[in-house]
Amino acid sequence: MTTQVDSGHEDMIHDAQFDYYGKFLATCSSDRLIKIFDVGGETHQHLVDLRGHEGPVWQVAWAHPKFGKMLASASYDRKVIIWKEIALNQWQMVHQFAGHELSVNSISWAPHEFGLCLACASSDGTVTIHNYNNNVWEAPQKIQVSQIGVNSVSWAPAAIPASLVVSTNASIPMPVKRIVTGSCDNLIKIFKYVEDKWILDKQLEDHKDWVRDVAWAPNIGLPYSKIASCSQDHTVIVWTQDENGQWTGKPLPKFDDIVWRVSWSVIGNILAVSCGDNQTTLWKEGVDSEWKCISQVENN
């Protein structure tokens, strides 16, 4: 089933994200606005406009509901803004970071098990990590990812791979914070947080043009990790990490246009792929380990 929301934006919409429960929708646009809609009923109601950015807003991201109704936004104006609903349909800017030197292209909330923590990827080649502790936003940690722009960032799930198949007598190790980035140097890089600093863990190199998006798949305790990446080279690659820590990439059939976004289903078994030709396709891995297209939607 598909439905249409008349956003009222006056320019191109760059992102649209549902909250955790799928009741509220946040959109952002080149008109510098963020709009929030109630889409939980039969009719869709526009609730509020959030104004604070001075350039196109590229991305929005909802925090986990355990932290209240909270939304982050990233913009060409080099700013990251965190918004919170303080009363019914009354939103307030609770944090603003303007430390990046160029456009902030992507934002991603850490799994809630790690607390309130936001990663931000920028055209200045860095990712910043923002932690909220003791009722204050700490000075961000900065990771130098590339000499040119970073287009996307995504967190690894907190669930430990293979935790479902570990013996009940065995101890499960504490999860390690990990992020994956995609950048204009055609590279995918995985960083992990060890002894209070972020270090490069792995570099994946199969793309031949800018990596536009990366998405770490949710993990329900199975003995592997998966990452999807997409590129201006018209390809999508699904990377799998085995029990020995080695990553192997499997490309999907080549697409007809630039692939802009990839997104996993809640349990990580279906991958959505959005292309520059207005096609969105859904892919699923078969028992033969081959990825097959199971649905296609043409966007207007």
C-alpha atoms as a PDB file:
ATOM      1  CA  MET A   1       0.000   0.000   0.000  1.00  0.00           C
ATOM      2  CA  THR A   2       1.266   3.482  -0.872  1.00  0.00           C
ATOM      3  CA  THR A   3       0.041   6.849   0.275  1.00  0.00           C
ATOM      4  CA  GLN A   4       0.882  10.420  -0.599  1.00  0.00           C
ATOM      5  CA  VAL A   5       1.565  13.353   1.731  1.00  0.00           C
ATOM      6  CA  ASP A   6       1.288  16.904   0.433  1.00  0.00           C
ATOM      7  CA  SER A   7       4.320  18.366   2.201  1.00  0.00           C
ATOM      8  CA  GLY A   8       3.896  22.034   1.356  1.00  0.00           C
ATOM      9  CA  HIS A   9       7.641  22.400   0.805  1.00  0.00           C
ATOM     10  CA  GLU A  10       8.554  25.085  -1.727  1.00  0.00           C
ATOM     11  CA  ASP A  11      11.666  23.332  -3.069  1.00  0.00           C
ATOM     12  CA  MET A  12      13.157  19.864  -3.502  1.00  0.00           C
ATOM     13  CA  ILE A  13      12.675  17.407  -0.619  1.00  0.00           C
ATOM     14  CA  HIS A  14      15.950  15.683   0.298  1.00  0.00           C
ATOM     15  CA  ASP A  15      14.865  13.327   3.067  1.00  0.00           C
ATOM     16  CA  ALA A  16      11.770  11.941   4.776  1.00  0.00           C
ATOM     17  CA  GLN A  17      11.946   9.804   7.912  1.00  0.00           C
ATOM     18  CA  PHE A  18       9.345   8.082  10.076  1.00  0.00           C
ATOM     19  CA  ASP A  19       9.783   8.040  13.835  1.00  0.00           C
ATOM     20  CA  TYR A  20      10.303   4.776  15.752  1.00  0.00           C
ATOM     21  CA  TYR A  21       6.585   3.927  15.832  1.00  0.00           C
ATOM     22  CA  GLY A  22       5.781   5.071  12.296  1.00  0.00           C
ATOM     23  CA  LYS A  23       3.287   7.653  13.531  1.00  0.00           C
ATOM     24  CA  PHE A  24       5.185  10.855  12.759  1.00  0.00           C
ATOM     25  CA  LEU A  25       6.980  11.863   9.564  1.00  0.00           C
ATOM     26  CA  ALA A  26       9.764  14.451   9.321  1.00  0.00           C
ATOM     27  CA  THR A  27      10.745  15.958   5.968  1.00  0.00           C
ATOM     28  CA  CYS A  28      13.484  18.404   4.965  1.00  0.00           C
ATOM     29  CA  SER A  29      14.080  20.486   1.883  1.00  0.00           C
ATOM     30  CA  SER A  30      16.143  23.030   0.007  1.00  0.00           C
ATOM     31  CA  ASP A  31      13.617  25.578   1.270  1.00  0.00           C
ATOM     32  CA  ARG A  32      15.567  25.375   4.585  1.00  0.00           C
ATOM     33  CA  LEU A  33      12.573  23.984   6.467  1.00  0.00           C
ATOM     34  CA  ILE A  34      11.913  20.826   8.419  1.00  0.00           C
ATOM     35  CA  LYS A  35       8.259  19.796   8.567  1.00  0.00           C
ATOM     36  CA  ILE A  36       6.660  17.292  10.924  1.00  0.00           C
ATOM     37  CA  PHE A  37       3.418  15.464  10.110  1.00  0.00           C
ATOM     38  CA  ASP A  38       1.128  13.175  12.056  1.00  0.00           C
ATOM     39  CA  VAL A  39       0.545  10.240   9.689  1.00  0.00           C
ATOM     40  CA  GLY A  40      -0.752   7.756  12.245  1.00  0.00           C
ATOM     41  CA  GLY A  41      -4.417   8.060  11.269  1.00  0.00           C
ATOM     42  CA  GLU A  42      -6.438   7.927   8.102  1.00  0.00           C
ATOM     43  CA  THR A  43      -5.671  11.584   7.414  1.00  0.00           C
ATOM     44  CA  HIS A  44      -2.266  13.280   7.477  1.00  0.00           C
ATOM     45  CA  GLN A  45      -1.910  16.411   9.571  1.00  0.00           C
ATOM     46  CA  HIS A  46       0.873  18.963   9.290  1.00  0.00           C
ATOM     47  CA  LEU A  47       1.967  19.770  12.851  1.00  0.00           C
ATOM     48  CA  VAL A  48       4.883  22.192  12.789  1.00  0.00           C
ATOM     49  CA  ASP A  49       7.683  23.794  10.769  1.00  0.00           C
ATOM     50  CA  LEU A  50      11.160  23.900  12.300  1.00  0.00           C
ATOM     51  CA  ARG A  51      13.222  26.918  11.249  1.00  0.00           C
ATOM     52  CA  GLY A  52      16.884  27.332  12.088  1.00  0.00           C
ATOM     53  CA  HIS A  53      18.965  26.352   9.084  1.00  0.00           C
ATOM     54  CA  GLU A  54      20.351  28.870   6.606  1.00  0.00           C
ATOM     55  CA  GLY A  55      20.769  26.500   3.673  1.00  0.00           C
ATOM     56  CA  PRO A  56      19.324  23.320   2.177  1.00  0.00           C
ATOM     57  CA  VAL A  57      18.633  20.652   4.794  1.00  0.00           C
ATOM     58  CA  TRP A  58      19.975  17.336   3.553  1.00  0.00           C
ATOM     59  CA  GLN A  59      18.932  14.861   6.211  1.00  0.00           C
ATOM     60  CA  VAL A  60      16.843  14.331   9.353  1.00  0.00           C
ATOM     61  CA  ALA A  61      17.052  11.527  11.926  1.00  0.00           C
ATOM     62  CA  TRP A  62      14.787  10.612  14.856  1.00  0.00           C
ATOM     63  CA  ALA A  63      16.367   9.614  18.164  1.00  0.00           C
ATOM     64  CA  HIS A  64      15.144   6.522  20.008  1.00  0.00           C
ATOM     65  CA  PRO A  65      11.909   7.299  21.908  1.00  0.00           C
ATOM     66  CA  LYS A  66      13.522   6.482  25.280  1.00  0.00           C
ATOM     67  CA  PHE A  67      15.110   9.961  24.955  1.00  0.00           C
ATOM     68  CA  GLY A  68      11.797  11.701  24.254  1.00  0.00           C
ATOM     69  CA  LYS A  69      10.607  13.056  20.933  1.00  0.00           C
ATOM     70  CA  MET A  70      13.901  14.299  19.488  1.00  0.00           C
ATOM     71  CA  LEU A  71      15.077  14.984  15.939  1.00  0.00           C
ATOM     72  CA  ALA A  72      18.468  15.855  14.425  1.00  0.00           C
ATOM     73  CA  SER A  73      18.996  17.726  11.155  1.00  0.00           C
ATOM     74  CA  ALA A  74      22.028  18.286   8.905  1.00  0.00           C
ATOM     75  CA  SER A  75      22.458  21.081   6.386  1.00  0.00           C
ATOM     76  CA  TYR A  76      24.590  22.681   3.711  1.00  0.00           C
ATOM     77  CA  ASP A  77      24.991  25.607   6.140  1.00  0.00           C
ATOM     78  CA  ARG A  78      27.579  23.429   8.026  1.00  0.00           C
ATOM     79  CA  LYS A  79      25.287  23.122  11.040  1.00  0.00           C
ATOM     80  CA  VAL A  80      23.805  20.197  12.907  1.00  0.00           C
ATOM     81  CA  ILE A  81      20.732  21.041  14.977  1.00  0.00           C
ATOM     82  CA  ILE A  82      19.028  18.843  17.552  1.00  0.00           C
ATOM     83  CA  TRP A  83      15.360  19.588  18.194  1.00  0.00           C
ATOM     84  CA  LYS A  84      13.112  18.370  21.014  1.00  0.00           C
ATOM     85  CA  GLU A  85       9.376  18.553  21.612  1.00  0.00           C
ATOM     86  CA  ILE A  86       8.979  20.301  24.977  1.00  0.00           C
ATOM     87  CA  ALA A  87       5.162  20.430  24.893  1.00  0.00           C
ATOM     88  CA  LEU A  88       2.509  19.194  22.476  1.00  0.00           C
ATOM     89  CA  ASN A  89       3.609  20.352  18.989  1.00  0.00           C
ATOM     90  CA  GLN A  90       6.041  22.833  20.551  1.00  0.00           C
ATOM     91  CA  TRP A  91       9.604  22.149  19.472  1.00  0.00           C
ATOM     92  CA  GLN A  92      12.797  23.750  20.713  1.00  0.00           C
ATOM     93  CA  MET A  93      16.351  23.815  19.409  1.00  0.00           C
ATOM     94  CA  VAL A  94      18.286  22.130  22.262  1.00  0.00           C
ATOM     95  CA  HIS A  95      21.722  21.859  20.663  1.00  0.00           C
ATOM     96  CA  GLN A  96      23.523  23.347  17.694  1.00  0.00           C
ATOM     97  CA  PHE A  97      26.934  22.445  16.337  1.00  0.00           C
ATOM     98  CA  ALA A  98      28.579  24.614  13.685  1.00  0.00           C
ATOM     99  CA  GLY A  99      32.128  23.263  13.871  1.00  0.00           C
ATOM    100  CA  HIS A 100      32.330  21.636  10.453  1.00  0.00           C
ATOM    101  CA  GLU A 101      34.093  23.618   7.748  1.00  0.00           C
ATOM    102  CA  LEU A 102      31.811  22.505   4.919  1.00  0.00           C
ATOM    103  CA  SER A 103      28.355  20.989   4.347  1.00  0.00           C
ATOM    104  CA  VAL A 104      27.116  18.332   6.796  1.00  0.00           C
ATOM    105  CA  ASN A 105      25.816  15.592   4.533  1.00  0.00           C
ATOM    106  CA  SER A 106      24.721  12.754   6.793  1.00  0.00           C
ATOM    107  CA  ILE A 107      23.734  12.083  10.410  1.00  0.00           C
ATOM    108  CA  SER A 108      23.123   8.846  12.299  1.00  0.00           C
ATOM    109  CA  TRP A 109      22.057   8.164  15.889  1.00  0.00           C
ATOM    110  CA  ALA A 110      23.937   5.458  17.735  1.00  0.00           C
ATOM    111  CA  PRO A 111      22.007   2.434  19.045  1.00  0.00           C
ATOM    112  CA  HIS A 112      20.207   3.539  22.205  1.00  0.00           C
ATOM    113  CA  GLU A 113      22.283   1.092  24.271  1.00  0.00           C
ATOM    114  CA  PHE A 114      25.200   3.506  23.807  1.00  0.00           C
ATOM    115  CA  GLY A 115      23.246   6.478  25.137  1.00  0.00           C
ATOM    116  CA  LEU A 116      22.339   9.662  23.307  1.00  0.00           C
ATOM    117  CA  CYS A 117      25.066   9.877  20.668  1.00  0.00           C
ATOM    118  CA  LEU A 118      25.054  11.299  17.133  1.00  0.00           C
ATOM    119  CA  ALA A 119      27.540  10.844  14.271  1.00  0.00           C
ATOM    120  CA  CYS A 120      27.800  13.581  11.614  1.00  0.00           C
ATOM    121  CA  ALA A 121      29.587  13.264   8.242  1.00  0.00           C
ATOM    122  CA  SER A 122      30.811  16.326   6.359  1.00  0.00           C
ATOM    123  CA  SER A 123      32.268  17.469   3.049  1.00  0.00           C
ATOM    124  CA  ASP A 124      35.302  18.633   5.045  1.00  0.00           C
ATOM    125  CA  GLY A 125      36.408  14.985   5.233  1.00  0.00           C
ATOM    126  CA  THR A 126      35.587  14.421   8.889  1.00  0.00           C
ATOM    127  CA  VAL A 127      32.997  12.672  11.028  1.00  0.00           C
ATOM    128  CA  THR A 128      32.177  14.143  14.427  1.00  0.00           C
ATOM    129  CA  ILE A 129      30.712  12.136  17.301  1.00  0.00           C
ATOM    130  CA  HIS A 130      28.462  14.032  19.727  1.00  0.00           C
ATOM    131  CA  ASN A 131      27.740  12.514  23.163  1.00  0.00           C
ATOM    132  CA  TYR A 132      25.189  13.719  25.727  1.00  0.00           C
ATOM    133  CA  ASN A 133      26.324  12.974  29.281  1.00  0.00           C
ATOM    134  CA  ASN A 134      25.420  14.454  32.665  1.00  0.00           C
ATOM    135  CA  ASN A 135      22.820  16.765  31.080  1.00  0.00           C
ATOM    136  CA  VAL A 136      25.296  18.412  28.715  1.00  0.00           C
ATOM    137  CA  TRP A 137      26.522  17.882  25.158  1.00  0.00           C
ATOM    138  CA  GLU A 138      30.233  17.132  25.368  1.00  0.00           C
ATOM    139  CA  ALA A 139      32.836  18.509  22.978  1.00  0.00           C
ATOM    140  CA  PRO A 140      32.626  16.349  19.862  1.00  0.00           C
ATOM    141  CA  GLN A 141      35.177  13.710  18.969  1.00  0.00           C
ATOM    142  CA  LYS A 142      36.557  14.207  15.441  1.00  0.00           C
ATOM    143  CA  ILE A 143      37.560  11.430  13.048  1.00  0.00           C
ATOM    144  CA  GLN A 144      39.598  12.298   9.955  1.00  0.00           C
ATOM    145  CA  VAL A 145      38.053   9.989   7.358  1.00  0.00           C
ATOM    146  CA  SER A 146      39.211  11.372   4.013  1.00  0.00           C
ATOM    147  CA  GLN A 147      41.031  14.281   2.410  1.00  0.00           C
ATOM    148  CA  ILE A 148      37.815  14.947   0.481  1.00  0.00           C
ATOM    149  CA  GLY A 149      34.152  14.737   1.390  1.00  0.00           C
ATOM    150  CA  VAL A 150      32.301  12.149   3.463  1.00  0.00           C
ATOM    151  CA  ASN A 151      28.813  11.485   2.109  1.00  0.00           C
ATOM    152  CA  SER A 152      27.358   9.010   4.588  1.00  0.00           C
ATOM    153  CA  VAL A 153      27.757   7.483   8.044  1.00  0.00           C
ATOM    154  CA  SER A 154      25.967   4.579   9.741  1.00  0.00           C
ATOM    155  CA  TRP A 155      26.296   2.848  13.127  1.00  0.00           C
ATOM    156  CA  ALA A 156      26.768  -0.850  13.703  1.00  0.00           C
ATOM    157  CA  PRO A 157      23.996  -2.393  15.817  1.00  0.00           C
ATOM    158  CA  ALA A 158      24.707  -2.953  19.491  1.00  0.00           C
ATOM    159  CA  ALA A 159      23.708  -6.628  19.226  1.00  0.00           C
ATOM    160  CA  ILE A 160      26.764  -8.864  19.078  1.00  0.00           C
ATOM    161  CA  PRO A 161      26.895 -11.112  15.982  1.00  0.00           C
ATOM    162  CA  ALA A 162      26.203 -14.776  16.902  1.00  0.00           C
ATOM    163  CA  SER A 163      24.710 -13.842  20.292  1.00  0.00           C
ATOM    164  CA  LEU A 164      21.684 -16.021  19.413  1.00  0.00           C
ATOM    165  CA  VAL A 165      23.844 -19.085  18.917  1.00  0.00           C
ATOM    166  CA  VAL A 166      26.201 -18.653  21.868  1.00  0.00           C
ATOM    167  CA  SER A 167      25.958 -21.327  24.563  1.00  0.00           C
ATOM    168  CA  THR A 168      23.959 -20.256  27.583  1.00  0.00           C
ATOM    169  CA  ASN A 169      27.054 -20.941  29.692  1.00  0.00           C
ATOM    170  CA  ALA A 170      29.267 -18.684  27.583  1.00  0.00           C
ATOM    171  CA  SER A 171      29.701 -15.027  28.383  1.00  0.00           C
ATOM    172  CA  ILE A 172      28.693 -12.535  25.686  1.00  0.00           C
ATOM    173  CA  PRO A 173      31.273  -9.754  25.229  1.00  0.00           C
ATOM    174  CA  MET A 174      30.310  -6.135  25.589  1.00  0.00           C
ATOM    175  CA  PRO A 175      29.427  -4.493  22.254  1.00  0.00           C
ATOM    176  CA  VAL A 176      32.034  -2.259  20.639  1.00  0.00           C
ATOM    177  CA  LYS A 177      31.037   1.048  19.073  1.00  0.00           C
ATOM    178  CA  ARG A 178      31.573   0.882  15.308  1.00  0.00           C
ATOM    179  CA  ILE A 179      30.635   3.150  12.405  1.00  0.00           C
ATOM    180  CA  VAL A 180      30.932   2.817   8.653  1.00  0.00           C
ATOM    181  CA  THR A 181      31.494   5.738   6.277  1.00  0.00           C
ATOM    182  CA  GLY A 182      31.201   6.288   2.528  1.00  0.00           C
ATOM    183  CA  SER A 183      33.210   9.050   0.880  1.00  0.00           C
ATOM    184  CA  CYS A 184      34.267  10.833  -2.304  1.00  0.00           C
ATOM    185  CA  ASP A 185      37.524   8.840  -2.497  1.00  0.00           C
ATOM    186  CA  ASN A 186      35.415   5.788  -3.533  1.00  0.00           C
ATOM    187  CA  LEU A 187      36.174   4.100  -0.202  1.00  0.00           C
ATOM    188  CA  ILE A 188      34.162   2.516   2.577  1.00  0.00           C
ATOM    189  CA  LYS A 189      35.860   2.732   5.964  1.00  0.00           C
ATOM    190  CA  ILE A 190      34.953   1.032   9.227  1.00  0.00           C
ATOM    191  CA  PHE A 191      36.049   2.644  12.495  1.00  0.00           C
ATOM    192  CA  LYS A 192      35.827   1.242  16.003  1.00  0.00           C
ATOM    193  CA  TYR A 193      36.072   2.893  19.417  1.00  0.00           C
ATOM    194  CA  VAL A 194      38.943   1.454  21.432  1.00  0.00           C
ATOM    195  CA  GLU A 195      40.508   2.893  24.602  1.00  0.00           C
ATOM    196  CA  ASP A 196      38.706   6.237  24.281  1.00  0.00           C
ATOM    197  CA  LYS A 197      39.636   6.861  20.649  1.00  0.00           C
ATOM    198  CA  TRP A 198      38.346   6.012  17.191  1.00  0.00           C
ATOM    199  CA  ILE A 199      40.664   3.898  15.032  1.00  0.00           C
ATOM    200  CA  LEU A 200      40.402   2.650  11.444  1.00  0.00           C
ATOM    201  CA  ASP A 201      39.438  -1.026  11.522  1.00  0.00           C
ATOM    202  CA  LYS A 202      38.908  -1.862   7.845  1.00  0.00           C
ATOM    203  CA  GLN A 203      38.897  -0.260   4.396  1.00  0.00           C
ATOM    204  CA  LEU A 204      36.748  -1.679   1.575  1.00  0.00           C
ATOM    205  CA  GLU A 205      37.690  -0.678  -1.966  1.00  0.00           C
ATOM    206  CA  ASP A 206      35.457  -2.194  -4.701  1.00  0.00           C
ATOM    207  CA  HIS A 207      33.590   0.958  -5.804  1.00  0.00           C
ATOM    208  CA  LYS A 208      34.900   2.932  -8.791  1.00  0.00           C
ATOM    209  CA  ASP A 209      33.264   6.300  -8.031  1.00  0.00           C
ATOM    210  CA  TRP A 210      31.960   8.309  -5.079  1.00  0.00           C
ATOM    211  CA  VAL A 211      30.213   6.231  -2.416  1.00  0.00           C
ATOM    212  CA  ARG A 212      26.881   7.944  -1.894  1.00  0.00           C
ATOM    213  CA  ASP A 213      25.409   5.948   0.993  1.00  0.00           C
ATOM    214  CA  VAL A 214      26.230   3.199   3.458  1.00  0.00           C
ATOM    215  CA  ALA A 215      23.875   1.311   5.781  1.00  0.00           C
ATOM    216  CA  TRP A 216      24.803  -1.194   8.469  1.00  0.00           C
ATOM    217  CA  ALA A 217      22.131  -3.885   8.690  1.00  0.00           C
ATOM    218  CA  PRO A 218      20.316  -4.575  11.968  1.00  0.00           C
ATOM    219  CA  ASN A 219      21.544  -7.751  13.648  1.00  0.00           C
ATOM    220  CA  ILE A 220      19.202 -10.134  15.459  1.00  0.00           C
ATOM    221  CA  GLY A 221      22.003 -12.272  16.860  1.00  0.00           C
ATOM    222  CA  LEU A 222      23.021 -14.171  13.701  1.00  0.00           C
ATOM    223  CA  PRO A 223      26.738 -14.975  13.255  1.00  0.00           C
ATOM    224  CA  TYR A 224      27.588 -12.270  10.727  1.00  0.00           C
ATOM    225  CA  SER A 225      27.405  -8.531  10.043  1.00  0.00           C
ATOM    226  CA  LYS A 226      26.189  -6.935   6.806  1.00  0.00           C
ATOM    227  CA  ILE A 227      26.748  -3.493   5.286  1.00  0.00           C
ATOM    228  CA  ALA A 228      25.188  -2.158   2.086  1.00  0.00           C
ATOM    229  CA  SER A 229      26.935   0.530   0.043  1.00  0.00           C
ATOM    230  CA  CYS A 230      25.930   2.378  -3.126  1.00  0.00           C
ATOM    231  CA  SER A 231      27.822   4.578  -5.535  1.00  0.00           C
ATOM    232  CA  GLN A 232      27.853   6.909  -8.490  1.00  0.00           C
ATOM    233  CA  ASP A 233      29.293   3.941 -10.411  1.00  0.00           C
ATOM    234  CA  HIS A 234      25.698   2.565 -10.592  1.00  0.00           C
ATOM    235  CA  THR A 235      26.453  -0.301  -8.214  1.00  0.00           C
ATOM    236  CA  VAL A 236      25.257  -1.616  -4.857  1.00  0.00           C
ATOM    237  CA  ILE A 237      27.497  -3.953  -2.880  1.00  0.00           C
ATOM    238  CA  VAL A 238      26.421  -6.020   0.123  1.00  0.00           C
ATOM    239  CA  TRP A 239      29.394  -6.678   2.393  1.00  0.00           C
ATOM    240  CA  THR A 240      29.350  -9.595   4.836  1.00  0.00           C
ATOM    241  CA  GLN A 241      31.734 -10.077   7.756  1.00  0.00           C
ATOM    242  CA  ASP A 242      32.287 -13.706   8.680  1.00  0.00           C
ATOM    243  CA  GLU A 243      33.125 -15.229  12.055  1.00  0.00           C
ATOM    244  CA  ASN A 244      36.844 -14.604  11.408  1.00  0.00           C
ATOM    245  CA  GLY A 245      36.285 -10.887  10.893  1.00  0.00           C
ATOM    246  CA  GLN A 246      36.871 -10.928   7.132  1.00  0.00           C
ATOM    247  CA  TRP A 247      34.658  -8.801   4.869  1.00  0.00           C
ATOM    248  CA  THR A 248      33.484 -10.050   1.458  1.00  0.00           C
ATOM    249  CA  GLY A 249      31.559  -7.920  -1.032  1.00  0.00           C
ATOM    250  CA  LYS A 250      28.783  -9.207  -3.297  1.00  0.00           C
ATOM    251  CA  PRO A 251      27.509  -6.756  -5.945  1.00  0.00           C
ATOM    252  CA  LEU A 252      23.874  -6.609  -6.976  1.00  0.00           C
ATOM    253  CA  PRO A 253      23.172  -6.476 -10.738  1.00  0.00           C
ATOM    254  CA  LYS A 254      24.320  -3.108 -12.080  1.00  0.00           C
ATOM    255  CA  PHE A 255      21.728  -0.310 -12.068  1.00  0.00           C
ATOM    256  CA  ASP A 256      20.845   2.065 -14.911  1.00  0.00           C
ATOM    257  CA  ASP A 257      21.595   5.253 -12.981  1.00  0.00           C
ATOM    258  CA  ILE A 258      23.448   6.643  -9.958  1.00  0.00           C
ATOM    259  CA  VAL A 259      22.372   4.885  -6.774  1.00  0.00           C
ATOM    260  CA  TRP A 260      21.731   7.465  -4.058  1.00  0.00           C
ATOM    261  CA  ARG A 261      20.376   5.638  -1.024  1.00  0.00           C
ATOM    262  CA  VAL A 262      20.251   2.193   0.562  1.00  0.00           C
ATOM    263  CA  SER A 263      18.140   1.239   3.572  1.00  0.00           C
ATOM    264  CA  TRP A 264      17.521  -2.017   5.472  1.00  0.00           C
ATOM    265  CA  SER A 265      14.261  -3.372   6.831  1.00  0.00           C
ATOM    266  CA  VAL A 266      13.841  -3.560  10.599  1.00  0.00           C
ATOM    267  CA  ILE A 267      15.213  -7.104  10.866  1.00  0.00           C
ATOM    268  CA  GLY A 268      17.823  -6.628   8.155  1.00  0.00           C
ATOM    269  CA  ASN A 269      16.581  -9.152   5.586  1.00  0.00           C
ATOM    270  CA  ILE A 270      15.299  -6.765   2.874  1.00  0.00           C
ATOM    271  CA  LEU A 271      17.299  -3.959   1.264  1.00  0.00           C
ATOM    272  CA  ALA A 272      15.696  -0.911  -0.363  1.00  0.00           C
ATOM    273  CA  VAL A 273      17.673   0.782  -3.158  1.00  0.00           C
ATOM    274  CA  SER A 274      16.853   4.264  -4.543  1.00  0.00           C
ATOM    275  CA  CYS A 275      18.268   5.397  -7.892  1.00  0.00           C
ATOM    276  CA  GLY A 276      18.528   8.593  -9.895  1.00  0.00           C
ATOM    277  CA  ASP A 277      15.998   7.277 -12.419  1.00  0.00           C
ATOM    278  CA  ASN A 278      13.237   7.558  -9.757  1.00  0.00           C
ATOM    279  CA  GLN A 279      13.155   3.786  -9.251  1.00  0.00           C
ATOM    280  CA  THR A 280      13.082   2.220  -5.788  1.00  0.00           C
ATOM    281  CA  THR A 281      13.658  -1.532  -5.681  1.00  0.00           C
ATOM    282  CA  LEU A 282      13.511  -4.063  -2.837  1.00  0.00           C
ATOM    283  CA  TRP A 283      16.048  -6.885  -2.694  1.00  0.00           C
ATOM    284  CA  LYS A 284      16.229 -10.106  -0.685  1.00  0.00           C
ATOM    285  CA  GLU A 285      18.947 -12.730  -0.367  1.00  0.00           C
ATOM    286  CA  GLY A 286      17.886 -16.223  -1.404  1.00  0.00           C
ATOM    287  CA  VAL A 287      18.954 -19.550   0.079  1.00  0.00           C
ATOM    288  CA  ASP A 288      21.531 -19.722  -2.737  1.00  0.00           C
ATOM    289  CA  SER A 289      23.120 -16.487  -1.358  1.00  0.00           C
ATOM    290  CA  GLU A 290      22.048 -14.584  -4.489  1.00  0.00           C
ATOM    291  CA  TRP A 291      20.255 -11.246  -4.129  1.00  0.00           C
ATOM    292  CA  LYS A 292      17.002 -10.995  -6.080  1.00  0.00           C
ATOM    293  CA  CYS A 293      14.694  -8.047  -6.752  1.00  0.00           C
ATOM    294  CA  ILE A 294      11.314  -8.771  -5.137  1.00  0.00           C
ATOM    295  CA  SER A 295       9.546  -5.441  -5.746  1.00  0.00           C
ATOM    296  CA  GLN A 296       9.862  -2.239  -7.744  1.00  0.00           C
ATOM    297  CA  VAL A 297       8.242   1.153  -7.203  1.00  0.00           C
ATOM    298  CA  GLU A 298       8.427   4.018  -9.670  1.00  0.00           C
ATOM    299  CA  ASN A 299       8.354   7.378  -7.933  1.00  0.00           C
ATOM    300  CA  ASN A 300       6.730  10.409  -9.505  1.00  0.00           C
END
